[in-house]
Structures are given as structure tokens and as C-alpha cells.
Short mmCIF file of N, CA and C in Angstrom, two decimals:
data_model
loop_
_atom_site.label_atom_id
_atom_site.label_comp_id
_atom_site.label_asym_id
_atom_site.label_seq_id
_atom_site.Cartn_x
_atom_site.Cartn_y
_atom_site.Cartn_z
N LEU N 1 111.41 73.76 82.54
CA LEU N 1 110.99 74.68 83.58
C LEU N 1 109.64 75.30 83.24
N ILE N 2 109.48 75.72 82.00
CA ILE N 2 108.23 76.35 81.59
C ILE N 2 107.06 75.37 81.75
N SER N 3 107.26 74.13 81.31
CA SER N 3 106.17 73.15 81.42
C SER N 3 105.85 72.86 82.88
N ALA N 4 106.86 72.87 83.75
CA ALA N 4 106.62 72.66 85.18
C ALA N 4 105.80 73.80 85.77
N ILE N 5 106.13 75.03 85.37
CA ILE N 5 105.38 76.19 85.87
C ILE N 5 103.95 76.16 85.35
N LEU N 6 103.77 75.82 84.09
CA LEU N 6 102.42 75.72 83.54
C LEU N 6 101.62 74.62 84.23
N GLY N 7 102.27 73.50 84.49
CA GLY N 7 101.60 72.41 85.19
C GLY N 7 101.18 72.82 86.58
N LEU N 8 102.05 73.53 87.28
CA LEU N 8 101.74 73.99 88.62
C LEU N 8 100.61 75.02 88.59
N SER N 9 100.60 75.88 87.59
CA SER N 9 99.52 76.87 87.51
C SER N 9 98.18 76.20 87.26
N ARG N 10 98.17 75.11 86.49
CA ARG N 10 96.92 74.36 86.29
C ARG N 10 96.46 73.71 87.59
N LEU N 11 97.41 73.17 88.34
CA LEU N 11 97.07 72.53 89.61
C LEU N 11 96.55 73.54 90.62
N SER N 12 97.05 74.77 90.56
CA SER N 12 96.64 75.77 91.54
C SER N 12 95.20 76.21 91.34
N ARG N 13 94.61 75.92 90.18
CA ARG N 13 93.21 76.28 89.93
C ARG N 13 92.25 75.16 90.28
N VAL N 14 92.78 74.04 90.73
CA VAL N 14 91.96 72.90 91.10
C VAL N 14 91.67 72.98 92.59
N GLU N 15 90.47 72.59 92.98
CA GLU N 15 90.12 72.60 94.40
C GLU N 15 90.98 71.59 95.15
N LEU N 16 91.44 71.97 96.33
CA LEU N 16 92.26 71.08 97.14
C LEU N 16 91.44 69.87 97.59
N ASN N 17 92.07 68.71 97.51
CA ASN N 17 91.46 67.47 97.97
C ASN N 17 92.33 66.93 99.10
N LEU N 18 92.05 67.37 100.33
CA LEU N 18 92.89 66.99 101.46
C LEU N 18 92.57 65.57 101.91
N VAL N 19 93.62 64.75 101.94
CA VAL N 19 93.51 63.36 102.36
C VAL N 19 94.74 63.02 103.21
N ASP N 20 94.64 61.91 103.95
CA ASP N 20 95.81 61.42 104.67
C ASP N 20 96.78 60.83 103.65
N VAL N 21 98.03 61.25 103.70
CA VAL N 21 99.02 60.83 102.71
C VAL N 21 100.19 60.15 103.41
N ASP N 22 100.58 59.00 102.89
CA ASP N 22 101.80 58.33 103.32
C ASP N 22 102.94 58.99 102.55
N VAL N 23 103.57 59.96 103.18
CA VAL N 23 104.61 60.75 102.51
C VAL N 23 105.81 59.87 102.18
N THR N 24 106.12 58.93 103.05
CA THR N 24 107.25 58.03 102.79
C THR N 24 107.04 57.29 101.48
N LYS N 25 105.88 56.71 101.30
CA LYS N 25 105.58 55.95 100.08
C LYS N 25 105.58 56.87 98.85
N LEU N 26 104.93 58.01 98.97
CA LEU N 26 104.86 58.96 97.86
C LEU N 26 106.26 59.43 97.47
N ALA N 27 107.06 59.79 98.45
CA ALA N 27 108.42 60.28 98.19
C ALA N 27 109.29 59.20 97.55
N ARG N 28 109.13 57.96 98.01
CA ARG N 28 109.90 56.86 97.41
C ARG N 28 109.50 56.62 95.96
N ASN N 29 108.23 56.78 95.65
CA ASN N 29 107.78 56.64 94.25
C ASN N 29 108.36 57.75 93.38
N VAL N 30 108.35 58.98 93.89
CA VAL N 30 108.93 60.10 93.16
C VAL N 30 110.42 59.87 92.96
N ALA N 31 111.10 59.44 94.02
CA ALA N 31 112.55 59.19 93.92
C ALA N 31 112.84 58.09 92.91
N ALA N 32 112.02 57.05 92.89
CA ALA N 32 112.23 55.96 91.93
C ALA N 32 112.10 56.47 90.50
N ASP N 33 111.14 57.35 90.26
CA ASP N 33 110.98 57.94 88.92
C ASP N 33 112.22 58.75 88.54
N LEU N 34 112.75 59.51 89.49
CA LEU N 34 113.91 60.36 89.20
C LEU N 34 115.21 59.57 89.13
N GLN N 35 115.24 58.40 89.72
CA GLN N 35 116.45 57.58 89.71
C GLN N 35 116.90 57.25 88.30
N VAL N 36 115.97 57.17 87.37
CA VAL N 36 116.29 56.89 85.96
C VAL N 36 117.15 58.02 85.38
N ALA N 37 116.77 59.25 85.67
CA ALA N 37 117.51 60.41 85.14
C ALA N 37 118.78 60.71 85.94
N PHE N 38 118.80 60.28 87.21
CA PHE N 38 119.93 60.57 88.09
C PHE N 38 120.39 59.28 88.77
N PRO N 39 120.96 58.34 88.01
CA PRO N 39 121.31 57.05 88.59
C PRO N 39 122.41 57.11 89.65
N SER N 40 123.22 58.15 89.65
CA SER N 40 124.30 58.23 90.63
C SER N 40 123.86 58.86 91.95
N VAL N 41 122.65 59.42 91.97
CA VAL N 41 122.15 60.09 93.17
C VAL N 41 121.40 59.09 94.05
N ARG N 42 121.75 59.09 95.32
CA ARG N 42 121.08 58.22 96.30
C ARG N 42 119.96 59.03 96.96
N PHE N 43 118.76 58.46 96.98
CA PHE N 43 117.62 59.09 97.63
C PHE N 43 117.34 58.33 98.93
N GLU N 44 117.33 59.04 100.05
CA GLU N 44 117.05 58.42 101.35
C GLU N 44 115.82 59.08 101.95
N ILE N 45 114.79 58.27 102.15
CA ILE N 45 113.51 58.76 102.65
C ILE N 45 113.25 58.13 104.02
N ALA N 46 112.95 58.95 105.00
CA ALA N 46 112.69 58.45 106.35
C ALA N 46 111.41 57.62 106.38
N GLU N 47 111.36 56.69 107.31
CA GLU N 47 110.17 55.86 107.54
C GLU N 47 109.11 56.66 108.31
N GLY N 48 107.86 56.31 108.10
CA GLY N 48 106.77 56.80 108.94
C GLY N 48 106.34 58.24 108.72
N LEU N 49 106.68 58.83 107.57
CA LEU N 49 106.27 60.21 107.30
C LEU N 49 104.83 60.22 106.79
N ARG N 50 103.98 60.96 107.47
CA ARG N 50 102.56 61.05 107.09
C ARG N 50 102.12 62.50 107.24
N THR N 51 101.09 62.87 106.47
CA THR N 51 100.51 64.20 106.59
C THR N 51 99.11 64.19 106.00
N ARG N 52 98.44 65.29 106.16
CA ARG N 52 97.14 65.51 105.50
C ARG N 52 97.39 66.60 104.47
N ALA N 53 97.18 66.25 103.21
CA ALA N 53 97.51 67.19 102.12
C ALA N 53 96.79 66.79 100.86
N ASP N 54 96.90 67.63 99.85
CA ASP N 54 96.44 67.27 98.51
C ASP N 54 97.56 66.44 97.89
N GLU N 55 97.31 65.17 97.65
CA GLU N 55 98.36 64.26 97.21
C GLU N 55 98.97 64.67 95.87
N GLY N 56 98.17 65.16 94.95
CA GLY N 56 98.69 65.58 93.65
C GLY N 56 99.64 66.76 93.77
N LEU N 57 99.24 67.75 94.58
CA LEU N 57 100.13 68.91 94.77
C LEU N 57 101.39 68.52 95.52
N LEU N 58 101.26 67.64 96.50
CA LEU N 58 102.44 67.20 97.24
C LEU N 58 103.40 66.44 96.33
N ARG N 59 102.86 65.62 95.43
CA ARG N 59 103.70 64.89 94.47
C ARG N 59 104.48 65.88 93.60
N VAL N 60 103.82 66.90 93.10
CA VAL N 60 104.49 67.90 92.27
C VAL N 60 105.58 68.61 93.06
N ALA N 61 105.28 68.98 94.30
CA ALA N 61 106.27 69.68 95.13
C ALA N 61 107.48 68.79 95.41
N LEU N 62 107.23 67.53 95.78
CA LEU N 62 108.35 66.61 96.04
C LEU N 62 109.17 66.38 94.78
N HIS N 63 108.52 66.21 93.65
CA HIS N 63 109.23 65.99 92.39
C HIS N 63 110.14 67.18 92.09
N ASN N 64 109.61 68.39 92.20
CA ASN N 64 110.40 69.58 91.91
C ASN N 64 111.56 69.73 92.89
N LEU N 65 111.31 69.51 94.18
CA LEU N 65 112.38 69.62 95.19
C LEU N 65 113.45 68.57 94.97
N PHE N 66 113.04 67.32 94.78
CA PHE N 66 114.02 66.24 94.58
C PHE N 66 114.81 66.44 93.29
N GLU N 67 114.13 66.84 92.23
CA GLU N 67 114.81 67.02 90.95
C GLU N 67 115.85 68.13 91.04
N ASN N 68 115.50 69.24 91.68
CA ASN N 68 116.46 70.33 91.86
C ASN N 68 117.63 69.90 92.73
N ALA N 69 117.34 69.19 93.82
CA ALA N 69 118.40 68.72 94.70
C ALA N 69 119.34 67.77 93.95
N ALA N 70 118.78 66.89 93.13
CA ALA N 70 119.60 65.94 92.37
C ALA N 70 120.46 66.68 91.34
N LYS N 71 119.87 67.64 90.65
CA LYS N 71 120.63 68.40 89.65
C LYS N 71 121.85 69.09 90.26
N PHE N 72 121.66 69.66 91.46
CA PHE N 72 122.73 70.44 92.07
C PHE N 72 123.69 69.60 92.90
N SER N 73 123.40 68.31 93.08
CA SER N 73 124.31 67.48 93.86
C SER N 73 124.94 66.37 93.04
N VAL N 74 124.56 66.22 91.78
CA VAL N 74 125.00 65.11 90.96
C VAL N 74 126.52 65.06 90.79
N GLU N 75 127.19 66.19 90.88
CA GLU N 75 128.64 66.23 90.71
C GLU N 75 129.41 65.96 92.00
N ALA N 76 128.71 65.82 93.12
CA ALA N 76 129.37 65.57 94.41
C ALA N 76 129.98 64.17 94.43
N ASP N 77 130.87 63.94 95.38
CA ASP N 77 131.51 62.62 95.51
C ASP N 77 130.50 61.52 95.80
N ASP N 78 129.58 61.79 96.69
CA ASP N 78 128.54 60.82 97.05
C ASP N 78 127.20 61.54 97.05
N PRO N 79 126.65 61.80 95.85
CA PRO N 79 125.43 62.62 95.79
C PRO N 79 124.24 61.91 96.45
N ALA N 80 123.54 62.66 97.30
CA ALA N 80 122.40 62.09 98.01
C ALA N 80 121.36 63.17 98.28
N VAL N 81 120.11 62.76 98.27
CA VAL N 81 118.98 63.61 98.61
C VAL N 81 118.28 62.94 99.78
N PHE N 82 118.03 63.70 100.85
CA PHE N 82 117.41 63.16 102.05
C PHE N 82 116.06 63.82 102.30
N LEU N 83 115.10 63.04 102.77
CA LEU N 83 113.83 63.57 103.26
C LEU N 83 113.63 62.99 104.65
N GLU N 84 113.64 63.87 105.65
CA GLU N 84 113.53 63.46 107.04
C GLU N 84 112.55 64.40 107.74
N SER N 85 112.25 64.07 108.96
CA SER N 85 111.42 64.97 109.77
C SER N 85 112.13 65.22 111.09
N ALA N 86 111.76 66.31 111.72
CA ALA N 86 112.33 66.65 113.02
C ALA N 86 111.26 67.31 113.86
N VAL N 87 111.30 67.06 115.14
CA VAL N 87 110.39 67.71 116.08
C VAL N 87 111.17 68.79 116.81
N ARG N 88 110.64 70.00 116.78
CA ARG N 88 111.31 71.12 117.43
C ARG N 88 110.34 71.81 118.37
N ASP N 89 110.89 72.36 119.44
CA ASP N 89 110.06 73.10 120.40
C ASP N 89 109.77 74.49 119.90
#
């Protein structure tokens, strides 16, 4: 946790580099990395997710979110982490 916070604090001092990001691809790469530590957790990432963001910061955010979700769901009968999008009015 401490190293994650230190890493995030270093990233927060870097100028944002906003680019078009294929969130689906990035999230699947992060999930594949975490699959080693959480082999029983299923990661489901929606198709066609895109945004404009700093890719490095988004990778850190997705890693932290997915890792926490996996940690807290690993004991479930069918542990799964989902990343989807929704359009709301």
C-alpha cells in the first residue's frame, strides 16, 4: 500500500499527457497482469471502451481498482471483476 501511494504521488507531479486511450485493451492488459496473483478471479472487460486520458495514470487507477476488487471478491463462489460502461440521461 505504501509503495502504491508513493508511486501515485510521483505520478501526480508529472504533467498530464492526454491521449486517446483504448480502455478495453489497457484494462485487459492490467487484468492479465493481475490474473497471476488472482487466478480464481474472472475479469470481464466490455468491448469498445475508449477515452481521452493520461494513459499512465489510467493504468495505475485501473490496477488499483481491479486489485482491490479481486482481493475483496476472491472468496466468493464465482469471483469476478467487471468493467462496463453505461449511458445515462
